[in-house]
Amino acid sequence: MDIKLVARKNNENTIIDLKNTKIGEGFFTIIAGPCSVENKEVINEIAHFLSELGIKIMRGGVFKPRTSPYSFQGLGKKGLEYLKLAAEKYNLKIITEALDEDSLRLVNECADIIQIGSRNAQNYGLLRKVGKLNKPVLLKRGFMMTIEEFLYSAEYIAYEGNKNIILCERGIRTFETKTRNTLDISAIPILKKETHLPIIIDPSHAAGRRDIIPYLIKASLAVGSHGVMVEIHPQPEKALSDGKQSMKFKEFEKTIKEIRELADVLEVKIK
């Protein structure tokens, strides 16, 4: 069967309208925040920093799917409370990941965008569940998925009635060892030809190292993506998860300034 609901044919570009910001064609939306919500103080510091930069959407993991069962698994419900309080204080929208039906119920109550991570990108039961909700869903590409499989996963969500879907390219697994994953930058123009859904990039999980992330952010803007989702932390060396790929405040601020200048040249609105 052909991909129907998320296919570009006979469909106008989907624009996700969050009232204080938009995601879709003509916009380049910046989403940033820590890999994990660690405590109330750090998430408030990050929220304040983002608000000062004019960024409207904050990410933060509270239910963490880790490769090792001994790694930090997130604060769960308490982390959601910290995330929501910080977002409300600084007038930010939030995105966080749901792992299963139990966490989906909690995330749906608090988040403005529900994230389905790469490990669950082909969890069709969970995809059907978010498809029944009236809330934007950010679907990450699985690290072993083809573009066609990625679109079929989005189709599962749309089939249940929810077409407010954001696709996220976050790198695929190859034989390369210099990065955590290989960012498939060519997927962006291909997806833009094949689907009406907005497409953003997660350069943090693609790179696994902060030193090249500014270049990947600029490349994502140049290739036509609709935004980026970046991990930042005030002290990455002390982060409880993914510190090596979390940008420091000063380097993130510098990068944002540079891409705003590039966006002016490309006539794209930074959100």
mmCIF file of C-alpha atoms in Angstrom:
data_model
loop_
_atom_site.group_PDB
_atom_site.id
_atom_site.type_symbol
_atom_site.label_atom_id
_atom_site.label_comp_id
_atom_site.label_asym_id
_atom_site.label_seq_id
_atom_site.Cartn_x
_atom_site.Cartn_y
_atom_site.Cartn_z
ATOM 1 C CA MET A 1 0.000 0.000 0.000
ATOM 2 C CA ASP A 2 1.167 3.517 -0.756
ATOM 3 C CA ILE A 3 1.797 6.148 1.883
ATOM 4 C CA LYS A 4 -1.309 8.351 1.699
ATOM 5 C CA LEU A 5 -2.021 10.659 4.603
ATOM 6 C CA VAL A 6 1.475 12.095 5.095
ATOM 7 C CA ALA A 7 2.359 12.117 1.390
ATOM 8 C CA ARG A 8 2.912 15.492 -0.251
ATOM 9 C CA LYS A 9 0.427 14.744 -3.059
ATOM 10 C CA ASN A 10 -2.769 16.783 -2.729
ATOM 11 C CA ASN A 11 -1.759 18.085 0.717
ATOM 12 C CA GLU A 12 -0.776 21.593 1.755
ATOM 13 C CA ASN A 13 2.268 22.076 3.976
ATOM 14 C CA THR A 14 1.478 21.333 7.606
ATOM 15 C CA ILE A 15 2.256 24.208 9.966
ATOM 16 C CA ILE A 16 2.314 23.387 13.677
ATOM 17 C CA ASP A 17 0.937 26.457 15.460
ATOM 18 C CA LEU A 18 1.797 26.642 19.169
ATOM 19 C CA LYS A 19 0.449 30.216 19.478
ATOM 20 C CA ASN A 20 3.775 31.667 20.630
ATOM 21 C CA THR A 21 5.703 30.024 17.777
ATOM 22 C CA LYS A 22 5.255 27.971 14.601
ATOM 23 C CA ILE A 23 6.993 24.959 13.046
ATOM 24 C CA GLY A 24 6.847 24.390 9.305
ATOM 25 C CA GLU A 25 7.596 25.809 5.867
ATOM 26 C CA GLY A 26 8.966 29.335 5.967
ATOM 27 C CA PHE A 27 10.134 29.041 9.567
ATOM 28 C CA PHE A 28 13.264 27.762 11.299
ATOM 29 C CA THR A 29 12.305 26.864 14.845
ATOM 30 C CA ILE A 30 14.867 26.362 17.590
ATOM 31 C CA ILE A 31 14.148 23.863 20.362
ATOM 32 C CA ALA A 32 16.729 23.565 23.123
ATOM 33 C CA GLY A 33 17.231 22.253 26.616
ATOM 34 C CA PRO A 34 18.964 19.556 28.624
ATOM 35 C CA CYS A 35 19.059 15.882 27.752
ATOM 36 C CA SER A 36 17.530 15.181 31.172
ATOM 37 C CA VAL A 37 15.685 17.278 33.719
ATOM 38 C CA GLU A 38 18.072 16.854 36.653
ATOM 39 C CA ASN A 39 16.661 19.136 39.326
ATOM 40 C CA LYS A 40 14.566 22.279 39.788
ATOM 41 C CA GLU A 41 17.528 24.687 39.885
ATOM 42 C CA VAL A 42 19.189 23.607 36.629
ATOM 43 C CA ILE A 43 15.984 23.488 34.585
ATOM 44 C CA ASN A 44 15.058 26.979 35.814
ATOM 45 C CA GLU A 45 18.503 28.282 34.867
ATOM 46 C CA ILE A 46 18.125 26.820 31.383
ATOM 47 C CA ALA A 47 14.576 28.147 30.971
ATOM 48 C CA HIS A 48 15.700 31.657 31.936
ATOM 49 C CA PHE A 49 18.616 31.470 29.492
ATOM 50 C CA LEU A 50 16.351 30.364 26.621
ATOM 51 C CA SER A 51 13.815 33.100 27.328
ATOM 52 C CA GLU A 52 16.599 35.707 27.223
ATOM 53 C CA LEU A 53 17.540 34.437 23.736
ATOM 54 C CA GLY A 54 13.947 34.596 22.535
ATOM 55 C CA ILE A 55 13.641 30.819 22.133
ATOM 56 C CA LYS A 56 10.104 29.586 22.692
ATOM 57 C CA ILE A 57 10.324 25.788 23.044
ATOM 58 C CA MET A 58 12.289 23.906 25.698
ATOM 59 C CA ARG A 59 13.136 20.227 25.566
ATOM 60 C CA GLY A 60 13.910 18.075 28.569
ATOM 61 C CA GLY A 61 13.815 14.338 29.187
ATOM 62 C CA VAL A 62 12.034 12.971 32.246
ATOM 63 C CA PHE A 63 11.501 9.365 31.118
ATOM 64 C CA LYS A 64 14.874 8.331 29.706
ATOM 65 C CA PRO A 65 15.342 5.242 27.527
ATOM 66 C CA ARG A 66 19.007 4.448 28.182
ATOM 67 C CA THR A 67 21.119 1.755 26.569
ATOM 68 C CA SER A 68 22.311 0.582 29.980
ATOM 69 C CA PRO A 69 19.823 -0.144 32.787
ATOM 70 C CA TYR A 70 22.400 1.310 35.205
ATOM 71 C CA SER A 71 22.408 4.759 33.564
ATOM 72 C CA PHE A 72 20.323 7.658 34.879
ATOM 73 C CA GLN A 73 16.717 6.928 33.860
ATOM 74 C CA GLY A 74 15.222 10.361 34.511
ATOM 75 C CA LEU A 75 13.141 11.830 37.337
ATOM 76 C CA GLY A 76 9.807 10.702 35.946
ATOM 77 C CA LYS A 77 6.717 12.487 37.256
ATOM 78 C CA LYS A 78 8.775 14.803 39.490
ATOM 79 C CA GLY A 79 10.835 15.854 36.466
ATOM 80 C CA LEU A 80 7.640 16.684 34.592
ATOM 81 C CA GLU A 81 6.596 18.968 37.435
ATOM 82 C CA TYR A 82 9.950 20.787 37.376
ATOM 83 C CA LEU A 83 9.796 21.113 33.589
ATOM 84 C CA LYS A 84 6.267 22.498 33.575
ATOM 85 C CA LEU A 85 6.910 24.978 36.395
ATOM 86 C CA ALA A 86 10.031 26.346 34.679
ATOM 87 C CA ALA A 87 8.212 26.624 31.340
ATOM 88 C CA GLU A 88 5.275 28.454 32.870
ATOM 89 C CA LYS A 89 7.561 30.869 34.710
ATOM 90 C CA TYR A 90 9.349 31.878 31.496
ATOM 91 C CA ASN A 91 6.438 31.462 29.055
ATOM 92 C CA LEU A 92 7.938 28.534 27.151
ATOM 93 C CA LYS A 93 6.371 25.569 25.400
ATOM 94 C CA ILE A 94 7.763 22.147 26.311
ATOM 95 C CA ILE A 95 8.535 18.919 24.507
ATOM 96 C CA THR A 96 9.346 15.686 26.294
ATOM 97 C CA GLU A 97 9.375 11.996 25.461
ATOM 98 C CA ALA A 98 6.786 9.347 26.250
ATOM 99 C CA LEU A 99 8.089 5.766 26.459
ATOM 100 C CA ASP A 100 4.895 3.765 26.925
ATOM 101 C CA GLU A 101 1.189 4.094 27.648
ATOM 102 C CA ASP A 102 1.708 4.945 31.323
ATOM 103 C CA SER A 103 4.197 7.742 30.661
ATOM 104 C CA LEU A 104 2.146 8.928 27.665
ATOM 105 C CA ARG A 105 -0.775 9.738 29.952
ATOM 106 C CA LEU A 106 1.445 11.900 32.168
ATOM 107 C CA VAL A 107 3.289 13.552 29.285
ATOM 108 C CA ASN A 108 0.027 14.368 27.516
ATOM 109 C CA GLU A 109 -1.132 16.277 30.596
ATOM 110 C CA CYS A 110 1.965 18.487 30.735
ATOM 111 C CA ALA A 111 3.707 18.736 27.372
ATOM 112 C CA ASP A 112 2.870 20.908 24.384
ATOM 113 C CA ILE A 113 4.584 18.436 22.036
ATOM 114 C CA ILE A 114 4.891 14.700 22.688
ATOM 115 C CA GLN A 115 8.164 13.165 21.558
ATOM 116 C CA ILE A 116 8.395 9.608 20.280
ATOM 117 C CA GLY A 117 12.062 8.650 20.416
ATOM 118 C CA SER A 118 14.089 6.665 17.933
ATOM 119 C CA ARG A 119 13.817 3.446 19.949
ATOM 120 C CA ASN A 120 10.017 3.650 19.744
ATOM 121 C CA ALA A 121 9.783 4.843 16.148
ATOM 122 C CA GLN A 122 8.366 1.456 15.124
ATOM 123 C CA ASN A 123 6.387 0.804 18.301
ATOM 124 C CA TYR A 124 3.130 0.746 16.374
ATOM 125 C CA GLY A 125 0.964 0.372 19.466
ATOM 126 C CA LEU A 126 2.407 3.581 20.936
ATOM 127 C CA LEU A 127 2.157 5.347 17.556
ATOM 128 C CA ARG A 128 -1.532 4.495 17.388
ATOM 129 C CA LYS A 129 -2.024 5.849 20.915
ATOM 130 C CA VAL A 130 -0.491 9.253 20.132
ATOM 131 C CA GLY A 131 -2.457 9.240 16.908
ATOM 132 C CA LYS A 132 -5.651 9.342 18.961
ATOM 133 C CA LEU A 133 -4.519 12.449 20.851
ATOM 134 C CA ASN A 134 -5.150 16.023 19.802
ATOM 135 C CA LYS A 135 -1.603 17.215 20.387
ATOM 136 C CA PRO A 136 1.491 17.715 18.182
ATOM 137 C CA VAL A 137 3.841 14.741 18.014
ATOM 138 C CA LEU A 138 7.547 14.871 17.244
ATOM 139 C CA LEU A 139 8.566 11.558 15.689
ATOM 140 C CA LYS A 140 12.266 10.756 15.650
ATOM 141 C CA ARG A 141 13.694 8.566 12.924
ATOM 142 C CA GLY A 142 14.914 5.222 14.187
ATOM 143 C CA PHE A 143 18.653 4.839 13.811
ATOM 144 C CA MET A 144 18.184 1.803 11.524
ATOM 145 C CA MET A 145 15.153 3.063 9.572
ATOM 146 C CA THR A 146 14.916 3.850 5.882
ATOM 147 C CA ILE A 147 13.130 7.035 4.852
ATOM 148 C CA GLU A 148 10.181 4.959 3.633
ATOM 149 C CA GLU A 149 9.899 3.180 6.993
ATOM 150 C CA PHE A 150 10.088 6.562 8.721
ATOM 151 C CA LEU A 151 7.147 7.841 6.685
ATOM 152 C CA TYR A 152 5.139 4.686 7.360
ATOM 153 C CA SER A 153 5.589 5.276 11.094
ATOM 154 C CA ALA A 154 4.217 8.790 10.645
ATOM 155 C CA GLU A 155 1.366 7.278 8.650
ATOM 156 C CA TYR A 156 0.394 5.151 11.675
ATOM 157 C CA ILE A 157 -0.063 8.344 13.703
ATOM 158 C CA ALA A 158 -1.979 10.150 10.947
ATOM 159 C CA TYR A 159 -4.179 7.098 10.317
ATOM 160 C CA GLU A 160 -5.630 7.464 13.819
ATOM 161 C CA GLY A 161 -6.562 11.078 13.147
ATOM 162 C CA ASN A 162 -3.613 13.141 14.405
ATOM 163 C CA LYS A 163 -1.852 14.863 11.516
ATOM 164 C CA ASN A 164 0.049 17.362 13.683
ATOM 165 C CA ILE A 165 3.321 15.503 13.196
ATOM 166 C CA ILE A 166 6.876 16.826 13.149
ATOM 167 C CA LEU A 167 9.554 14.554 11.678
ATOM 168 C CA CYS A 168 13.007 14.591 13.255
ATOM 169 C CA GLU A 169 16.162 13.345 11.561
ATOM 170 C CA ARG A 170 18.571 12.416 14.358
ATOM 171 C CA GLY A 171 21.256 10.415 12.591
ATOM 172 C CA ILE A 172 21.423 6.810 11.467
ATOM 173 C CA ARG A 173 23.816 4.030 12.388
ATOM 174 C CA THR A 174 26.670 3.452 9.936
ATOM 175 C CA PHE A 175 30.199 2.076 10.167
ATOM 176 C CA GLU A 176 31.568 5.551 11.038
ATOM 177 C CA THR A 177 33.049 5.880 14.537
ATOM 178 C CA LYS A 178 33.994 9.573 14.647
ATOM 179 C CA THR A 179 30.410 10.523 15.485
ATOM 180 C CA ARG A 180 27.730 8.860 17.579
ATOM 181 C CA ASN A 181 25.531 8.473 14.490
ATOM 182 C CA THR A 182 25.724 9.736 10.917
ATOM 183 C CA LEU A 183 23.486 12.735 10.263
ATOM 184 C CA ASP A 184 21.572 11.984 7.065
ATOM 185 C CA ILE A 185 21.449 15.547 5.790
ATOM 186 C CA SER A 186 20.226 14.325 2.384
ATOM 187 C CA ALA A 187 17.057 13.032 4.057
ATOM 188 C CA ILE A 188 15.804 16.620 4.471
ATOM 189 C CA PRO A 189 15.318 17.565 0.783
ATOM 190 C CA ILE A 190 14.038 14.049 0.045
ATOM 191 C CA LEU A 191 11.445 14.245 2.818
ATOM 192 C CA LYS A 192 10.417 17.741 1.707
ATOM 193 C CA LYS A 193 9.630 16.296 -1.713
ATOM 194 C CA GLU A 194 7.688 13.334 -0.329
ATOM 195 C CA THR A 195 5.742 14.717 2.636
ATOM 196 C CA HIS A 196 3.884 17.833 3.702
ATOM 197 C CA LEU A 197 5.010 17.419 7.319
ATOM 198 C CA PRO A 198 7.623 19.739 8.871
ATOM 199 C CA ILE A 199 11.106 18.253 9.297
ATOM 200 C CA ILE A 200 13.671 19.233 11.905
ATOM 201 C CA ILE A 201 17.144 17.948 12.817
ATOM 202 C CA ASP A 202 18.592 16.773 16.119
ATOM 203 C CA PRO A 203 22.324 17.444 15.651
ATOM 204 C CA SER A 204 23.157 16.498 19.256
ATOM 205 C CA HIS A 205 22.251 12.825 18.962
ATOM 206 C CA ALA A 206 23.652 12.677 15.450
ATOM 207 C CA ALA A 207 27.068 14.020 16.455
ATOM 208 C CA GLY A 208 27.488 12.858 20.025
ATOM 209 C CA ARG A 209 30.108 15.611 20.372
ATOM 210 C CA ARG A 210 29.519 19.305 20.889
ATOM 211 C CA ASP A 211 32.398 20.664 18.782
ATOM 212 C CA ILE A 212 30.733 20.033 15.405
ATOM 213 C CA ILE A 213 27.134 20.795 16.375
ATOM 214 C CA PRO A 214 27.274 24.496 15.268
ATOM 215 C CA TYR A 215 28.219 23.364 11.756
ATOM 216 C CA LEU A 216 25.369 20.846 11.647
ATOM 217 C CA ILE A 217 22.873 23.501 12.769
ATOM 218 C CA LYS A 218 23.983 25.801 9.957
ATOM 219 C CA ALA A 219 23.860 22.934 7.461
ATOM 220 C CA SER A 220 20.321 22.058 8.530
ATOM 221 C CA LEU A 221 19.192 25.628 7.868
ATOM 222 C CA ALA A 222 20.961 25.731 4.509
ATOM 223 C CA VAL A 223 19.446 22.436 3.352
ATOM 224 C CA GLY A 224 15.915 23.587 4.099
ATOM 225 C CA SER A 225 14.954 21.958 7.402
ATOM 226 C CA HIS A 226 12.289 23.610 9.502
ATOM 227 C CA GLY A 227 14.299 23.729 12.700
ATOM 228 C CA VAL A 228 16.651 22.030 15.129
ATOM 229 C CA MET A 229 16.422 20.450 18.549
ATOM 230 C CA VAL A 230 19.661 20.951 20.479
ATOM 231 C CA GLU A 231 20.889 19.797 23.868
ATOM 232 C CA ILE A 232 22.394 22.493 26.096
ATOM 233 C CA HIS A 233 23.581 22.558 29.707
ATOM 234 C CA PRO A 234 25.179 25.210 31.957
ATOM 235 C CA GLN A 235 27.878 22.704 32.985
ATOM 236 C CA PRO A 236 27.971 19.826 30.478
ATOM 237 C CA GLU A 237 30.816 18.107 32.326
ATOM 238 C CA LYS A 238 28.450 17.648 35.285
ATOM 239 C CA ALA A 239 25.380 16.602 33.283
ATOM 240 C CA LEU A 240 23.778 13.332 34.362
ATOM 241 C CA SER A 241 23.351 12.246 30.733
ATOM 242 C CA ASP A 242 24.840 13.122 27.334
ATOM 243 C CA GLY A 243 27.188 15.830 28.610
ATOM 244 C CA LYS A 244 29.602 15.337 25.705
ATOM 245 C CA GLN A 245 26.972 16.363 23.179
ATOM 246 C CA SER A 246 25.461 19.215 25.195
ATOM 247 C CA MET A 247 26.449 22.718 24.115
ATOM 248 C CA LYS A 248 27.657 25.272 26.638
ATOM 249 C CA PHE A 249 25.605 28.434 26.977
ATOM 250 C CA LYS A 250 28.164 30.763 25.399
ATOM 251 C CA GLU A 251 28.789 28.605 22.323
ATOM 252 C CA PHE A 252 25.049 28.063 21.858
ATOM 253 C CA GLU A 253 24.379 31.801 22.081
ATOM 254 C CA LYS A 254 27.121 32.470 19.513
ATOM 255 C CA THR A 255 25.667 29.857 17.162
ATOM 256 C CA ILE A 256 22.156 31.295 17.461
ATOM 257 C CA LYS A 257 23.477 34.728 16.519
ATOM 258 C CA GLU A 258 25.206 33.272 13.455
ATOM 259 C CA ILE A 259 22.199 31.325 12.201
ATOM 260 C CA ARG A 260 19.951 34.353 12.616
ATOM 261 C CA GLU A 261 22.286 36.209 10.277
ATOM 262 C CA LEU A 262 22.198 33.269 7.834
ATOM 263 C CA ALA A 263 18.404 33.110 8.065
ATOM 264 C CA ASP A 264 18.162 36.750 7.024
ATOM 265 C CA VAL A 265 20.075 35.937 3.851
ATOM 266 C CA LEU A 266 17.866 32.922 3.143
ATOM 267 C CA GLU A 267 14.703 34.906 4.007
ATOM 268 C CA VAL A 268 13.617 32.396 6.631
ATOM 269 C CA LYS A 269 11.929 33.434 9.871
ATOM 270 C CA ILE A 270 13.691 32.254 13.018
ATOM 271 C CA LYS A 271 11.203 31.143 15.675
#
